[in-house]
CSV table of C-alpha atoms in Angstrom, one decimal:
chain,number,residue,atom,x,y,z
D,563,MET,CA,-38.4,-159.6,-113.2
D,564,THR,CA,-38.9,-163.3,-112.4
D,565,HIS,CA,-36.4,-165.4,-110.4
D,566,LEU,CA,-35.3,-167.2,-113.6
D,567,ASN,CA,-35.1,-164.0,-115.6
D,568,ARG,CA,-32.9,-162.4,-112.9
D,569,ALA,CA,-30.7,-165.4,-113.0
D,570,LEU,CA,-30.3,-165.4,-116.8
D,571,ALA,CA,-29.7,-161.6,-116.9
D,572,GLY,CA,-27.0,-162.1,-114.2
D,573,LEU,CA,-25.4,-164.8,-116.2
D,574,LEU,CA,-25.3,-162.7,-119.4
D,575,LEU,CA,-23.8,-159.9,-117.3
D,576,LEU,CA,-21.1,-162.2,-115.9
D,577,VAL,CA,-20.1,-163.4,-119.3
D,578,ALA,CA,-20.0,-159.9,-120.8
D,579,THR,CA,-17.9,-158.7,-117.8
D,580,ALA,CA,-15.5,-161.6,-118.0
D,581,CYS,CA,-14.9,-160.9,-121.7
D,582,THR,CA,-14.3,-157.2,-121.3
D,583,THR,CA,-12.6,-156.6,-118.0
D,584,GLY,CA,-10.9,-159.7,-116.7
D,585,PRO,CA,-9.7,-160.3,-113.1
D,586,SER,CA,-10.5,-157.4,-110.8
D,587,LEU,CA,-7.6,-157.4,-108.3
D,588,GLU,CA,-4.9,-157.1,-110.9
D,589,ASN,CA,-6.7,-154.1,-112.5
D,590,GLN,CA,-8.0,-152.3,-109.4
D,591,GLY,CA,-5.6,-152.8,-106.6
D,592,GLU,CA,-6.1,-154.4,-103.1
D,593,VAL,CA,-9.7,-154.8,-101.9
D,594,THR,CA,-10.2,-153.5,-98.3
D,595,ALA,CA,-14.0,-153.4,-98.0
D,596,PRO,CA,-15.4,-154.3,-94.5
D,597,PRO,CA,-17.8,-157.2,-94.1
D,598,GLY,CA,-21.3,-156.5,-95.5
D,599,ASP,CA,-24.7,-158.0,-95.2
D,600,SER,CA,-26.7,-157.6,-98.4
D,601,LYS,CA,-30.1,-159.2,-98.1
D,602,GLU,CA,-30.3,-160.1,-101.8
D,603,LEU,CA,-27.6,-162.6,-102.6
D,604,THR,CA,-26.5,-164.3,-105.8
D,605,ILE,CA,-25.2,-167.8,-105.5
D,606,GLY,CA,-22.9,-169.2,-108.2
D,607,SER,CA,-22.9,-172.9,-109.3
D,608,ALA,CA,-20.1,-174.3,-111.3
D,609,GLY,CA,-22.6,-176.2,-113.4
D,610,PHE,CA,-22.0,-179.8,-112.4
D,611,THR,CA,-24.4,-181.8,-110.2
D,612,GLU,CA,-22.6,-181.5,-106.9
D,613,SER,CA,-22.1,-177.8,-107.3
D,614,ASP,CA,-25.7,-177.4,-108.2
D,615,LEU,CA,-26.8,-179.3,-105.1
D,616,LEU,CA,-24.5,-177.3,-102.8
D,617,ALA,CA,-25.8,-174.0,-104.4
D,618,GLN,CA,-29.4,-175.1,-103.8
D,619,MET,CA,-28.7,-176.0,-100.2
D,620,TYR,CA,-26.9,-172.7,-99.6
D,621,ALA,CA,-29.9,-170.9,-101.1
D,622,LEU,CA,-32.4,-172.7,-98.9
D,623,LEU,CA,-30.4,-172.1,-95.8
D,624,LEU,CA,-29.9,-168.4,-96.5
D,625,GLU,CA,-33.6,-168.0,-97.3
D,626,ARG,CA,-34.4,-169.7,-94.0
D,627,ALA,CA,-32.2,-167.0,-92.4
D,628,GLY,CA,-34.1,-164.2,-94.1
D,629,TYR,CA,-32.1,-163.6,-97.3
D,630,SER,CA,-33.4,-163.4,-100.8
D,631,THR,CA,-31.4,-165.5,-103.2
D,632,ASP,CA,-30.8,-166.2,-106.9
D,633,ILE,CA,-28.7,-168.9,-108.4
D,634,VAL,CA,-26.6,-168.6,-111.6
D,635,SER,CA,-24.7,-171.4,-113.3
D,636,VAL,CA,-21.2,-170.4,-114.6
D,637,THR,CA,-19.2,-173.4,-115.6
D,638,ASN,CA,-15.8,-171.8,-115.8
D,639,ARG,CA,-13.9,-170.7,-112.7
D,640,GLU,CA,-12.0,-168.2,-114.9
D,641,ILE,CA,-15.4,-166.4,-115.3
D,642,TYR,CA,-17.1,-166.9,-111.9
D,643,GLU,CA,-14.2,-166.0,-109.6
D,644,PRO,CA,-13.7,-162.5,-111.0
D,645,ALA,CA,-17.5,-162.1,-110.8
D,646,LEU,CA,-17.2,-163.1,-107.1
D,647,GLU,CA,-14.6,-160.5,-106.5
D,648,SER,CA,-16.7,-157.8,-108.2
D,649,GLY,CA,-19.8,-158.7,-106.3
D,650,GLN,CA,-21.8,-159.9,-109.3
D,651,ILE,CA,-21.8,-163.3,-107.5
D,652,ASP,CA,-21.9,-163.3,-103.6
D,653,VAL,CA,-21.4,-166.9,-102.6
D,654,VAL,CA,-20.0,-170.0,-104.3
D,655,PRO,CA,-19.3,-173.6,-103.1
D,656,GLU,CA,-15.6,-174.3,-103.6
D,657,TYR,CA,-13.0,-177.0,-102.8
D,658,ALA,CA,-10.2,-175.9,-100.4
D,659,ALA,CA,-7.0,-177.2,-102.0
D,660,THR,CA,-8.2,-176.7,-105.6
D,661,PHE,CA,-9.2,-173.2,-105.0
D,662,ALA,CA,-6.1,-172.3,-103.1
D,663,ASP,CA,-3.9,-173.5,-105.9
D,664,TRP,CA,-6.0,-171.7,-108.5
D,665,LEU,CA,-5.7,-168.4,-106.6
D,666,ASN,CA,-2.0,-169.0,-106.1
D,667,ALA,CA,-1.5,-169.6,-109.8
D,668,LYS,CA,-3.5,-166.4,-110.6
D,669,ALA,CA,-1.4,-164.4,-108.2
D,670,ASP,CA,2.1,-165.8,-108.9
D,671,GLY,CA,1.8,-167.5,-112.3
D,672,ALA,CA,1.2,-171.0,-113.5
D,673,ASP,CA,4.6,-172.2,-112.4
D,674,ALA,CA,4.1,-171.2,-108.8
D,675,ALA,CA,4.7,-173.9,-106.2
D,676,PRO,CA,1.4,-175.5,-105.1
D,677,VAL,CA,0.0,-174.4,-101.7
D,678,GLY,CA,-2.8,-177.0,-101.5
D,679,SER,CA,-1.9,-180.2,-99.7
D,680,PRO,CA,-3.5,-183.1,-97.9
D,681,ASP,CA,-3.1,-181.0,-94.7
D,682,LEU,CA,-6.4,-179.2,-94.3
D,683,ALA,CA,-5.2,-176.6,-91.7
D,684,ALA,CA,-2.2,-175.6,-93.9
D,685,THR,CA,-4.4,-175.5,-97.0
D,686,MET,CA,-7.0,-173.3,-95.3
D,687,LYS,CA,-4.3,-170.9,-94.0
D,688,ALA,CA,-2.9,-170.5,-97.5
D,689,LEU,CA,-6.3,-170.2,-99.1
D,690,ARG,CA,-7.5,-167.5,-96.7
D,691,ALA,CA,-4.3,-165.5,-97.2
D,692,LEU,CA,-4.7,-165.6,-100.9
D,693,ALA,CA,-8.5,-164.8,-100.8
D,694,ALA,CA,-8.5,-161.9,-98.4
D,695,PRO,CA,-6.7,-159.3,-100.6
D,696,ARG,CA,-9.3,-160.1,-103.3
D,697,GLY,CA,-12.1,-159.1,-101.0
D,698,LEU,CA,-13.1,-162.8,-100.6
D,699,MET,CA,-13.8,-164.6,-97.3
D,700,VAL,CA,-13.5,-168.4,-97.0
D,701,LEU,CA,-15.9,-169.8,-94.4
D,702,ASP,CA,-15.2,-172.8,-92.3
D,703,PRO,CA,-15.0,-176.3,-94.0
D,704,GLY,CA,-17.2,-179.1,-92.8
D,705,ARG,CA,-16.7,-182.9,-93.0
D,706,ALA,CA,-17.6,-183.4,-96.7
D,707,VAL,CA,-14.6,-183.8,-98.9
D,708,ASP,CA,-14.4,-184.4,-102.6
D,709,GLN,CA,-11.4,-185.2,-104.7
D,710,ASN,CA,-10.7,-185.4,-108.4
D,711,ALA,CA,-10.7,-188.9,-109.7
D,712,PHE,CA,-10.1,-190.6,-113.0
D,713,ALA,CA,-12.2,-193.4,-114.5
D,714,VAL,CA,-11.8,-195.7,-117.5
D,715,ALA,CA,-14.1,-198.3,-119.1
D,716,ALA,CA,-14.1,-201.5,-117.1
D,717,SER,CA,-13.4,-203.5,-120.3
D,718,TYR,CA,-10.4,-201.2,-121.1
D,719,ALA,CA,-9.0,-201.7,-117.5
D,720,LYS,CA,-9.4,-205.5,-117.8
D,721,LYS,CA,-7.8,-205.6,-121.3
D,722,HIS,CA,-4.7,-203.7,-120.2
D,723,GLY,CA,-4.5,-204.9,-116.6
D,724,LEU,CA,-5.2,-201.4,-115.0
D,725,LYS,CA,-6.0,-200.8,-111.4
D,726,THR,CA,-4.0,-197.7,-110.7
D,727,LEU,CA,-2.9,-194.5,-112.5
D,728,SER,CA,0.6,-195.9,-112.3
D,729,ASP,CA,-0.5,-198.9,-114.2
D,730,LEU,CA,-1.8,-196.6,-117.0
D,731,GLY,CA,1.4,-194.7,-117.1
D,732,ARG,CA,3.5,-197.9,-117.4
D,733,ALA,CA,1.2,-199.2,-120.2
D,734,LYS,CA,2.3,-196.3,-122.4
D,735,LEU,CA,-1.1,-196.0,-124.0
D,736,PRO,CA,-2.3,-192.9,-125.8
D,737,VAL,CA,-5.1,-191.4,-123.7
D,738,ARG,CA,-7.8,-188.9,-124.7
D,739,LEU,CA,-9.1,-187.4,-121.5
D,740,ALA,CA,-12.7,-186.1,-121.2
D,741,ALA,CA,-12.6,-183.2,-118.7
D,742,GLY,CA,-13.2,-179.5,-118.4
D,743,ASP,CA,-11.3,-177.2,-120.8
D,744,GLU,CA,-9.2,-175.8,-118.0
D,745,CYS,CA,-7.7,-179.3,-117.5
D,746,VAL,CA,-4.9,-178.5,-119.8
D,747,GLN,CA,-3.5,-176.0,-117.3
D,748,ARG,CA,-4.4,-177.5,-113.9
D,749,PRO,CA,-1.5,-179.1,-112.0
D,750,TYR,CA,-3.8,-181.9,-110.8
D,751,CYS,CA,-5.2,-182.7,-114.2
D,752,ALA,CA,-3.4,-183.2,-117.5
D,753,PRO,CA,0.0,-181.7,-116.4
D,754,GLY,CA,0.0,-183.7,-113.2
D,755,LEU,CA,-1.0,-187.0,-114.9
D,756,LYS,CA,2.0,-186.5,-117.3
D,757,LYS,CA,4.5,-185.5,-114.7
D,758,THR,CA,3.5,-187.8,-111.8
D,759,TYR,CA,2.4,-190.9,-113.6
D,760,GLY,CA,4.0,-190.5,-117.1
D,761,ILE,CA,0.5,-190.9,-118.7
D,762,ASP,CA,0.5,-190.0,-122.4
D,763,ILE,CA,-2.4,-187.5,-122.6
D,764,VAL,CA,-2.7,-186.9,-126.3
D,765,ALA,CA,-5.8,-184.6,-126.1
D,766,VAL,CA,-8.2,-183.1,-123.6
D,767,ASP,CA,-11.8,-183.5,-124.8
D,768,PRO,CA,-13.7,-180.5,-123.2
D,769,LYS,CA,-16.9,-182.3,-122.2
D,770,GLY,CA,-16.9,-181.1,-118.6
D,771,VAL,CA,-16.0,-182.7,-115.3
D,772,GLY,CA,-18.0,-185.9,-114.8
D,773,THR,CA,-20.8,-184.9,-117.2
D,774,THR,CA,-23.0,-187.5,-118.9
D,775,GLN,CA,-21.4,-186.6,-122.2
D,776,ALA,CA,-17.9,-187.1,-120.8
D,777,LYS,CA,-18.7,-190.5,-119.4
D,778,GLN,CA,-20.5,-191.6,-122.5
D,779,ALA,CA,-17.4,-190.6,-124.6
D,780,VAL,CA,-15.3,-193.1,-122.5
D,781,GLN,CA,-18.1,-195.7,-122.6
D,782,ASN,CA,-18.2,-195.7,-126.4
D,783,GLY,CA,-14.4,-195.5,-126.8
D,784,GLN,CA,-14.2,-192.0,-128.2
D,785,ASP,CA,-12.1,-191.1,-125.1
D,786,GLN,CA,-10.1,-193.4,-122.8
D,787,MET,CA,-10.4,-191.7,-119.5
D,788,VAL,CA,-12.7,-189.2,-117.8
D,789,LEU,CA,-12.1,-186.7,-115.0
D,790,THR,CA,-14.8,-187.1,-112.4
D,791,THR,CA,-14.9,-187.1,-108.6
D,792,THR,CA,-14.8,-189.5,-105.7
D,793,THR,CA,-18.5,-188.8,-105.0
D,794,ASP,CA,-19.6,-189.9,-108.5
D,795,ALA,CA,-22.2,-192.5,-107.9
D,796,THR,CA,-23.0,-193.2,-111.6
D,797,LEU,CA,-19.9,-195.0,-112.8
D,798,ASP,CA,-21.4,-198.5,-112.8
D,799,GLN,CA,-24.2,-197.2,-115.0
D,800,PHE,CA,-21.6,-196.3,-117.7
D,801,GLY,CA,-19.5,-199.4,-117.1
D,802,LEU,CA,-16.6,-197.3,-115.7
D,803,VAL,CA,-14.2,-198.0,-112.9
D,804,LEU,CA,-11.9,-195.6,-111.0
D,805,LEU,CA,-8.1,-196.0,-111.2
D,806,ALA,CA,-6.5,-195.6,-107.8
D,807,ASP,CA,-4.4,-192.4,-107.2
D,808,ASP,CA,-1.6,-194.4,-105.8
D,809,LYS,CA,1.0,-191.6,-105.8
D,810,LYS,CA,-1.5,-189.2,-104.2
D,811,LEU,CA,-1.6,-186.6,-106.9
D,812,GLN,CA,-4.9,-185.2,-105.5
D,813,ASN,CA,-5.2,-183.2,-102.3
D,814,ALA,CA,-8.0,-183.5,-99.8
D,815,ASP,CA,-10.6,-181.1,-101.1
D,816,TYR,CA,-13.0,-180.1,-98.4
D,817,VAL,CA,-16.2,-178.2,-99.3
D,818,VAL,CA,-16.0,-174.6,-98.3
D,819,PRO,CA,-18.3,-171.7,-99.0
D,820,VAL,CA,-16.5,-168.6,-100.4
D,821,VAL,CA,-18.2,-165.3,-100.2
D,822,ASN,CA,-17.7,-161.7,-101.3
D,823,ARG,CA,-16.7,-160.0,-98.1
D,824,ALA,CA,-18.3,-156.6,-98.8
D,825,ARG,CA,-21.7,-158.2,-99.6
D,826,ALA,CA,-21.9,-161.5,-97.7
D,827,GLY,CA,-19.2,-161.3,-95.0
D,828,SER,CA,-21.6,-161.0,-92.1
D,829,ASP,CA,-22.2,-163.4,-89.2
D,830,GLY,CA,-25.7,-164.0,-90.5
D,831,VAL,CA,-24.3,-165.6,-93.7
D,832,ARG,CA,-21.6,-167.4,-91.8
D,833,ASP,CA,-24.1,-168.9,-89.3
D,834,ALA,CA,-26.6,-169.9,-91.9
D,835,LEU,CA,-24.1,-171.7,-94.1
D,836,GLY,CA,-22.2,-173.1,-91.1
D,837,ARG,CA,-25.3,-175.2,-90.1
D,838,LEU,CA,-24.6,-177.4,-93.1
D,839,ASN,CA,-21.2,-178.3,-91.7
D,840,THR,CA,-22.9,-180.0,-88.7
D,841,VAL,CA,-24.5,-182.7,-90.9
D,842,LEU,CA,-23.1,-183.0,-94.4
D,843,THR,CA,-20.7,-185.9,-95.1
D,844,THR,CA,-19.0,-187.2,-98.2
D,845,ALA,CA,-21.4,-190.1,-98.3
D,846,ASP,CA,-24.3,-187.7,-98.2
D,847,LEU,CA,-22.9,-185.9,-101.2
D,848,ALA,CA,-22.5,-189.1,-103.1
D,849,SER,CA,-26.0,-190.2,-102.3
D,850,MET,CA,-27.5,-186.9,-103.4
D,851,ASN,CA,-25.4,-186.9,-106.6
D,852,GLU,CA,-26.8,-190.4,-107.4
D,853,GLN,CA,-30.4,-189.2,-106.9
D,854,VAL,CA,-29.8,-186.4,-109.4
D,855,ASP,CA,-27.7,-188.2,-112.0
D,856,SER,CA,-29.3,-191.7,-111.8
D,857,TRP,CA,-32.8,-191.2,-110.5
D,858,ARG,CA,-33.3,-187.9,-112.5
D,859,ARG,CA,-34.5,-185.9,-109.5
D,860,LEU,CA,-34.1,-182.2,-109.6
D,861,PRO,CA,-31.2,-180.8,-107.5
D,862,GLU,CA,-33.6,-178.4,-105.8
D,863,ASP,CA,-35.9,-181.2,-104.7
D,864,VAL,CA,-33.0,-183.4,-103.5
D,865,ALA,CA,-31.4,-180.5,-101.6
D,866,ARG,CA,-34.7,-179.6,-99.9
D,867,THR,CA,-35.5,-183.2,-98.9
D,868,TYR,CA,-32.0,-183.5,-97.4
D,869,LEU,CA,-32.2,-180.3,-95.4
D,870,GLU,CA,-35.7,-181.2,-94.2
D,871,SER,CA,-34.5,-184.7,-93.1
D,872,LYS,CA,-31.7,-183.0,-91.1
D,873,LYS,CA,-34.2,-180.6,-89.6
D,874,LEU,CA,-32.3,-177.6,-91.0
D,875,ILE,CA,-35.4,-176.2,-92.7
D,876,PRO,CA,-39.1,-176.9,-92.0
D,877,LYS,CA,-41.0,-179.3,-94.2
D,878,GLY,CA,-42.9,-177.5,-97.0
């Protein structure tokens, strides 16, 4: 079976499993497996550019350390997180505060008090405590941090005098928000915009987080605002501007690898992925995102060039 076919077969299996079994911890009890070191690892990508780039860099670093890897793209955390618990996926790039709050809501309900915060140490402590019973291991964060951000058309911002999310709340304008379908439940997305800023979110248009389709929907006026990230380097291309998060709705989301402990909890995996922490910055991520989204380079090519430039892998 080819690399691509293995990936596609894995993706179909993930979808089928998610539809039939649901989250594993709630059904199977606490996971207590020791750290494992499988030499064939599946890396999950959340399907947007930055996640694709991180997954590609993880694959290249693990292959350099002697592992065989496949990459599968699963755009919904509700699907790939249970797959990570069950070992169908072994490694995923995540964001510390967002993933901590997601696991917290899964364990204690949607109304649970958030555990993610701007304090990285407190967030990592809470995240690891939530991940461990599920058989997951959260590796160390590096310097790269990405936060959710919200953008509107520059013409729309000028017409209504908008520079901040507070300005948009005070304007009392009906807002269709282009975002992932999970936005309707996430405390830092639609519910948080309503509660913190009083923004009138009349609908969430499920076009994905920072996708071309989502930004085009705002550009042509179909939607008024798009959920993207602070490392999105293509906003000018679509005539969009960020509104400042002046009440700090968003937490500092540091990039962290999350692994299935029983299959990828070894020092070999930790050391291989930890090498990225020594070089990767937020600016690096933004630059690589731009190369993929604006220059139309392939994520694998951009990831390889970056790691070669940092001398983490040999030049091919």
